[in-house]
Coordinates of C-alpha atoms in Angstrom, one line a residue:
Chain A
M1 CA -136.9 178.0 -62.7
S2 CA -139.8 179.2 -65.0
G3 CA -142.8 179.2 -62.1
N4 CA -143.1 181.3 -59.3
L5 CA -142.1 179.4 -56.1
T6 CA -145.0 180.8 -54.0
I7 CA -147.5 179.1 -56.3
Y8 CA -145.6 176.1 -56.8
L9 CA -145.7 175.6 -52.9
I10 CA -149.3 176.6 -52.6
V11 CA -150.1 173.9 -55.3
A12 CA -148.0 171.4 -53.5
A13 CA -149.1 172.2 -50.0
L14 CA -152.8 171.8 -51.1
V15 CA -152.5 168.7 -52.9
T16 CA -150.4 167.0 -49.9
F17 CA -152.8 168.5 -47.3
A18 CA -156.0 167.0 -49.0
I19 CA -154.5 163.7 -49.6
R20 CA -153.5 163.2 -45.9
A21 CA -156.4 164.9 -44.0
L22 CA -159.5 164.2 -46.2
P23 CA -159.8 160.6 -45.6
M24 CA -159.5 160.7 -41.8
F25 CA -161.7 163.8 -41.6
I26 CA -164.5 162.1 -43.8
F27 CA -164.5 158.7 -42.3
H28 CA -164.1 159.7 -38.9
K29 CA -167.0 157.3 -37.7
P30 CA -166.0 153.9 -36.8
I31 CA -166.6 151.9 -39.9
K32 CA -168.9 148.9 -39.5
N33 CA -168.1 146.8 -42.6
R34 CA -165.9 143.9 -41.5
F35 CA -163.9 143.7 -44.8
V36 CA -163.1 147.3 -44.9
R37 CA -162.0 147.4 -41.2
S38 CA -160.0 144.3 -41.6
F39 CA -158.5 146.0 -44.7
L40 CA -157.7 149.0 -42.6
Y41 CA -156.3 146.8 -39.8
Y42 CA -153.6 145.2 -42.0
V43 CA -152.6 148.4 -44.1
P44 CA -150.2 149.9 -41.5
Y45 CA -148.2 146.7 -41.1
I46 CA -148.3 145.9 -44.9
T47 CA -147.3 149.3 -45.9
L48 CA -144.6 149.6 -43.4
S49 CA -143.2 146.2 -44.1
V50 CA -143.2 147.1 -47.9
M51 CA -141.2 150.5 -47.3
V52 CA -138.7 149.1 -44.6
F53 CA -137.4 146.1 -47.1
P54 CA -135.4 146.1 -49.1
A55 CA -135.0 150.0 -48.9
I56 CA -133.3 149.4 -45.4
V57 CA -130.3 147.2 -46.9
L58 CA -129.6 149.6 -50.0
Q59 CA -129.5 152.7 -47.8
T60 CA -126.0 152.3 -46.7
G61 CA -122.8 152.1 -48.9
S62 CA -122.3 148.5 -48.9
L63 CA -125.0 145.5 -48.7
I64 CA -123.2 143.8 -46.0
S65 CA -123.8 146.8 -43.4
G66 CA -127.3 147.2 -44.4
I67 CA -128.3 143.6 -44.0
A68 CA -126.4 143.5 -40.6
A69 CA -127.9 146.9 -39.2
M70 CA -131.4 145.2 -40.4
A71 CA -130.5 142.0 -38.9
V72 CA -129.7 143.5 -35.5
G73 CA -132.6 146.0 -35.6
V74 CA -135.0 142.9 -36.0
L75 CA -133.7 141.2 -33.1
V76 CA -133.7 144.2 -30.9
A77 CA -137.3 145.0 -32.1
W78 CA -138.6 141.3 -31.5
F79 CA -136.9 141.0 -28.1
T80 CA -137.4 144.8 -26.5
S81 CA -140.3 146.2 -28.6
N82 CA -138.4 149.5 -27.7
L83 CA -138.4 152.1 -30.4
F84 CA -135.9 154.2 -29.6
L85 CA -133.4 151.3 -28.6
T86 CA -134.0 149.8 -32.0
A87 CA -133.5 152.9 -34.0
S88 CA -130.3 153.9 -32.1
T89 CA -128.9 150.4 -32.4
V90 CA -129.5 150.3 -36.3
C91 CA -127.9 153.5 -36.5
V92 CA -124.8 152.6 -34.5
V93 CA -124.4 149.1 -36.2
A94 CA -124.7 150.9 -39.7
L95 CA -122.2 153.6 -38.7
I96 CA -119.7 151.2 -37.2
L97 CA -119.8 149.0 -40.2
E98 CA -119.8 151.9 -42.7
L99 CA -116.6 153.0 -41.2
I100 CA -114.9 149.5 -41.2
L101 CA -115.9 148.3 -44.6
Chain B
M1 CA -160.2 163.7 -21.2
D2 CA -159.3 165.6 -18.2
K3 CA -156.0 167.8 -18.1
K4 CA -153.8 165.5 -16.1
R5 CA -154.2 162.9 -18.7
K6 CA -153.8 165.3 -21.6
S7 CA -150.6 166.6 -20.3
A8 CA -149.2 163.0 -19.7
D9 CA -150.2 161.9 -23.2
F10 CA -148.6 165.2 -24.5
F11 CA -145.2 164.4 -22.9
R12 CA -145.5 160.6 -24.0
G13 CA -145.8 162.0 -27.5
I14 CA -142.8 164.2 -27.1
R15 CA -140.8 160.9 -25.8
M16 CA -142.0 159.1 -28.8
G17 CA -141.2 162.0 -31.0
I18 CA -137.6 162.5 -30.2
P19 CA -136.0 159.6 -32.3
V20 CA -138.2 160.7 -35.1
M21 CA -137.0 164.0 -34.7
I22 CA -133.2 162.9 -34.9
G23 CA -134.0 160.7 -37.7
Y24 CA -135.7 163.7 -39.3
F25 CA -132.8 165.9 -38.9
A26 CA -130.6 163.6 -40.6
C27 CA -132.9 162.9 -43.4
A28 CA -133.7 166.5 -44.1
I29 CA -130.1 167.2 -44.4
A30 CA -129.8 165.3 -47.6
L31 CA -133.2 167.2 -48.8
G32 CA -131.6 170.7 -48.1
I33 CA -128.7 169.7 -50.2
T34 CA -131.3 168.9 -53.1
A35 CA -132.9 172.2 -52.5
S36 CA -129.9 174.4 -52.6
K37 CA -129.1 172.6 -56.0
A38 CA -132.5 173.8 -57.2
G39 CA -131.8 177.3 -56.5
I40 CA -133.8 177.7 -53.2
S41 CA -132.8 179.8 -50.6
P42 CA -132.4 178.4 -46.9
I43 CA -135.4 180.4 -45.6
Q44 CA -137.5 179.1 -48.5
A45 CA -136.3 175.6 -48.3
T46 CA -137.1 175.6 -44.5
L47 CA -140.8 176.9 -45.2
V48 CA -141.4 174.2 -47.6
S49 CA -140.2 171.6 -45.1
L50 CA -142.9 173.1 -42.7
L51 CA -145.3 173.1 -45.2
L52 CA -144.9 169.8 -46.8
N53 CA -143.5 167.4 -44.2
A54 CA -142.6 164.8 -46.6
S55 CA -139.6 163.3 -48.1
A56 CA -140.6 161.9 -51.3
G57 CA -142.9 164.9 -52.0
E58 CA -140.4 167.5 -51.3
Y59 CA -138.0 165.7 -53.3
A60 CA -140.6 165.8 -56.1
F61 CA -141.0 169.3 -55.6
F62 CA -137.5 170.3 -55.7
Q63 CA -136.9 168.4 -58.7
T64 CA -140.0 170.2 -60.4
V65 CA -138.8 173.5 -59.3
L66 CA -135.2 172.8 -60.7
T67 CA -136.5 171.3 -64.3
G68 CA -139.3 174.4 -64.2
G69 CA -142.2 171.9 -64.5
T70 CA -145.9 173.4 -64.9
Y71 CA -148.3 173.8 -61.8
I72 CA -150.3 171.0 -63.1
E73 CA -147.1 168.7 -63.2
M74 CA -146.5 169.7 -59.5
A75 CA -150.0 168.7 -58.5
V76 CA -149.9 165.3 -60.0
L77 CA -146.3 164.6 -58.9
E78 CA -147.4 165.5 -55.3
F79 CA -150.3 163.5 -55.6
V80 CA -148.4 160.4 -56.8
A81 CA -145.5 160.9 -54.1
N82 CA -148.1 161.2 -51.3
A83 CA -150.9 158.9 -52.5
R84 CA -150.0 155.9 -49.9
Y85 CA -151.0 158.7 -47.1
L86 CA -154.7 158.1 -48.6
L87 CA -154.8 154.5 -47.1
M88 CA -152.7 155.5 -43.9
S89 CA -155.5 158.4 -43.6
C90 CA -158.1 155.9 -43.4
A91 CA -156.3 153.5 -41.2
I92 CA -155.6 156.0 -38.6
G93 CA -158.9 157.5 -38.8
Q94 CA -159.9 154.4 -37.3
K95 CA -157.3 154.1 -34.8
T96 CA -158.1 157.8 -33.6
S97 CA -160.0 158.1 -30.5
E98 CA -163.6 159.3 -31.0
E99 CA -162.7 162.1 -28.6
V100 CA -160.6 163.7 -31.3
K101 CA -162.6 166.6 -32.8
L102 CA -162.8 167.1 -36.3
H103 CA -160.4 170.3 -36.6
E104 CA -158.0 168.2 -34.7
R105 CA -157.9 165.4 -37.2
L106 CA -157.2 168.0 -39.7
I107 CA -154.4 169.0 -37.6
I108 CA -153.2 165.3 -37.4
G109 CA -153.6 165.2 -41.2
F110 CA -151.4 168.1 -42.0
D111 CA -148.4 166.2 -40.3
L112 CA -149.5 162.4 -41.3
T113 CA -146.0 161.0 -42.1
D114 CA -144.6 157.5 -42.4
E115 CA -143.0 157.8 -39.2
L116 CA -145.7 159.4 -36.9
F117 CA -148.1 156.8 -38.4
G118 CA -145.8 154.3 -37.5
A119 CA -145.2 155.5 -33.8
S120 CA -149.2 156.0 -33.7
I121 CA -149.8 152.4 -34.6
A122 CA -147.0 150.9 -32.4
R123 CA -149.2 152.3 -29.5
E124 CA -151.7 150.0 -27.9
E125 CA -154.2 152.6 -27.0
K126 CA -156.4 154.4 -29.3
L127 CA -154.6 157.6 -30.7
T128 CA -155.2 160.8 -28.9
F129 CA -155.0 164.5 -30.0
A130 CA -152.5 165.2 -27.2
F131 CA -150.1 162.4 -28.0
Y132 CA -149.8 163.3 -31.6
L133 CA -149.5 166.9 -30.9
G134 CA -146.3 166.0 -28.6
M135 CA -144.7 164.1 -31.5
M136 CA -145.4 167.2 -33.8
T137 CA -143.8 169.4 -31.3
V138 CA -140.5 167.8 -31.6
S139 CA -140.6 166.3 -35.1
I140 CA -141.6 169.3 -37.2
P141 CA -138.6 171.5 -36.0
G142 CA -136.2 168.5 -36.3
W143 CA -137.4 168.1 -40.1
A144 CA -137.2 171.9 -40.7
F145 CA -134.1 172.7 -39.0
G146 CA -132.7 169.7 -40.6
T147 CA -133.5 171.1 -43.9
L148 CA -132.1 174.5 -43.0
A149 CA -128.8 172.6 -41.8
G150 CA -128.6 170.9 -45.2
T151 CA -128.7 173.9 -47.3
L152 CA -126.2 175.8 -45.1
L153 CA -123.7 172.9 -44.5
G154 CA -124.6 169.8 -46.1
N155 CA -121.4 169.2 -47.6
V156 CA -119.5 169.6 -44.5
L157 CA -121.0 166.7 -42.9
P158 CA -119.4 163.4 -43.6
T159 CA -121.4 161.4 -45.8
V160 CA -121.3 158.2 -43.3
A161 CA -122.7 160.3 -40.4
V162 CA -125.6 161.2 -42.6
I163 CA -126.4 157.8 -43.8
A164 CA -126.1 156.0 -40.2
L165 CA -128.7 158.9 -39.0
G166 CA -131.0 158.3 -41.9
M167 CA -130.8 154.6 -41.2
G168 CA -132.5 155.3 -37.7
L169 CA -136.0 156.0 -39.7
Y170 CA -135.8 152.5 -40.7
G171 CA -135.1 151.3 -37.2
M172 CA -138.3 152.8 -36.2
F173 CA -140.3 150.8 -38.9
L174 CA -139.1 147.7 -37.7
S175 CA -139.9 148.7 -34.0
T176 CA -143.5 148.8 -35.2
V177 CA -143.9 145.5 -37.3
I178 CA -141.7 143.3 -35.9
P179 CA -143.3 143.3 -32.4
A180 CA -146.7 143.3 -34.0
A181 CA -145.3 140.0 -35.9
R182 CA -144.4 138.6 -32.7
R183 CA -147.9 139.1 -31.1
S184 CA -149.6 137.7 -34.1
K185 CA -148.9 134.6 -36.3
V186 CA -151.0 136.2 -39.0
L187 CA -149.1 139.5 -38.7
F188 CA -145.9 137.7 -38.7
F189 CA -147.0 135.8 -41.7
A190 CA -148.3 139.3 -43.3
V191 CA -144.8 140.9 -42.5
V192 CA -142.7 138.3 -44.3
L193 CA -144.9 138.2 -47.2
S194 CA -145.1 142.0 -47.5
M195 CA -141.4 142.1 -47.4
S196 CA -140.9 139.2 -49.8
C197 CA -143.3 140.9 -52.4
S198 CA -141.6 144.2 -52.0
L199 CA -138.2 142.4 -52.8
A200 CA -139.7 140.8 -56.0
F201 CA -141.3 144.1 -57.1
S202 CA -137.9 145.9 -56.9
L203 CA -136.2 143.3 -59.1
L204 CA -138.7 142.3 -61.5
P205 CA -138.3 143.7 -64.6
V206 CA -140.9 146.5 -66.0
I207 CA -142.5 146.6 -62.6
R208 CA -139.1 148.0 -61.2
E209 CA -139.4 150.8 -63.4
L210 CA -142.4 152.0 -61.5
S211 CA -141.9 154.6 -58.6
E212 CA -141.2 153.5 -55.3
G213 CA -144.4 155.1 -54.1
F214 CA -146.6 153.3 -56.8
R215 CA -145.1 149.8 -56.0
T216 CA -146.2 150.7 -52.3
I217 CA -149.5 151.3 -53.0
I218 CA -150.1 148.3 -55.4
L219 CA -148.5 146.1 -52.7
T220 CA -150.4 147.5 -49.9
V221 CA -153.9 147.3 -51.7
G222 CA -153.2 144.1 -53.1
L223 CA -152.0 142.3 -49.7
S224 CA -154.1 144.1 -47.4
T225 CA -157.3 142.9 -49.4
L226 CA -155.7 139.3 -49.4
F227 CA -155.2 139.1 -45.7
A228 CA -158.7 140.9 -45.1
L229 CA -160.4 138.4 -47.2
L230 CA -158.5 135.3 -45.9
F231 CA -158.0 136.5 -42.0
P232 CA -161.0 138.9 -41.3
I233 CA -160.7 140.5 -37.9
R234 CA -163.0 139.6 -35.0
D235 CA -166.3 141.5 -35.3
K236 CA -166.7 143.0 -31.7
E237 CA -163.1 144.6 -31.7
N238 CA -162.8 148.0 -33.2
G239 CA -160.2 147.7 -35.8
E240 CA -157.8 146.8 -32.8
G241 CA -155.4 144.0 -32.6
G242 CA -157.9 141.2 -33.5
D243 CA -156.8 138.2 -35.6
N244 CA -158.2 134.8 -35.7
A245 CA -154.7 133.2 -35.2

C-alpha cells in the first residue's frame, strides 16, 4: 500500500458518516410537501426490493438453491411477517440445497 | 418517554438486532478475508469495521488500500458505495420520532445500514432512539467480530456455511418488503416492479456495467418518483402507511 492506513480510514469514515447522518440531521422536521413525503414513503420498499432481487438468487452456488430459498422466504414472510423466522428459513433452505446439489 | 418504555424499546431493539448480528457475523467473515489479502492486520480490520459499518463501503476501502489509491479516490469511492444512504437517511429521518434529539440522530446515522434501516421500516410505530440503540448494541459487535474472525480463520470455515449465513440478510429484506406488499396493493405493485426493473438492469447491456450501488440509486429515485406522482400518500398521515389503494 502507498498511503497511510490511518488517513485512508479517516477519509473513508468521514465521507461515510456525512452521507448517512447529515440528511436525517438536516431534515429532522416533518416535511410538508406531499410529493416529497410520498417519495420518501416509497424509497425504503423500492430500494430494499431492488437490493434483494436478483442478488438473492445469485448469492448461492447454484441458481436453483437461490431461487428456492427466495421462494420459501417470500412465502414465510407473506404468511408470518416474522423477521427472525424468515431469515432463518432462508438460511436453512439455502444450506440444505447447497449441500445436496 | 418514561424510563420503563425506553428500556422495553431497547430490549425490543436487541431482539430485532439478533438475526442481524448473526447475518452480519457471517457476511463480515468474507470481508475479513478481503482485508487480510490487502495486508491489513486483524486489529486494524476490526477497527475499520467498527468505524465504517458497511459492506460495499468496506470492500471498496480494502480494495483501494490494496491498489494504493489516492485519498481523493478513497473519498469518491466511498461516496459512490454509500450514496444510497443519502436517500435512506432522508426517509428514516421522517420515520424517526420527534422526541429523538439531534445528537441521537447523528448516532443513528453513524450506524445507518441496509439491515437496520429495513428493521426500522418494518416496525409499525415511529422509530425511537432506544430501539435503534438496542439494535446497534448487538449488530455492531456482530459485524466487528465477524471481520476479526474472517481475518483469523476465514479459510477454515466451509464456504457453504458462510454463503448460507449470508443469505439470512436477504431473508431479512424479504421480511420487510413482503408483508408491506401484502398490506397494500400499491406497495405490492411497487415491490414487483422494483424487482423486475432490478433484474432487467442487471441483464441489459451497458447498464449492467454500472456498479450495483449506482443501479440501486437510479432505480430508487426513478421508481419512487413514479409512485409518488401516481399514488401520492394521504395528506393527514405523517409519511406513514398511507396509500390510496
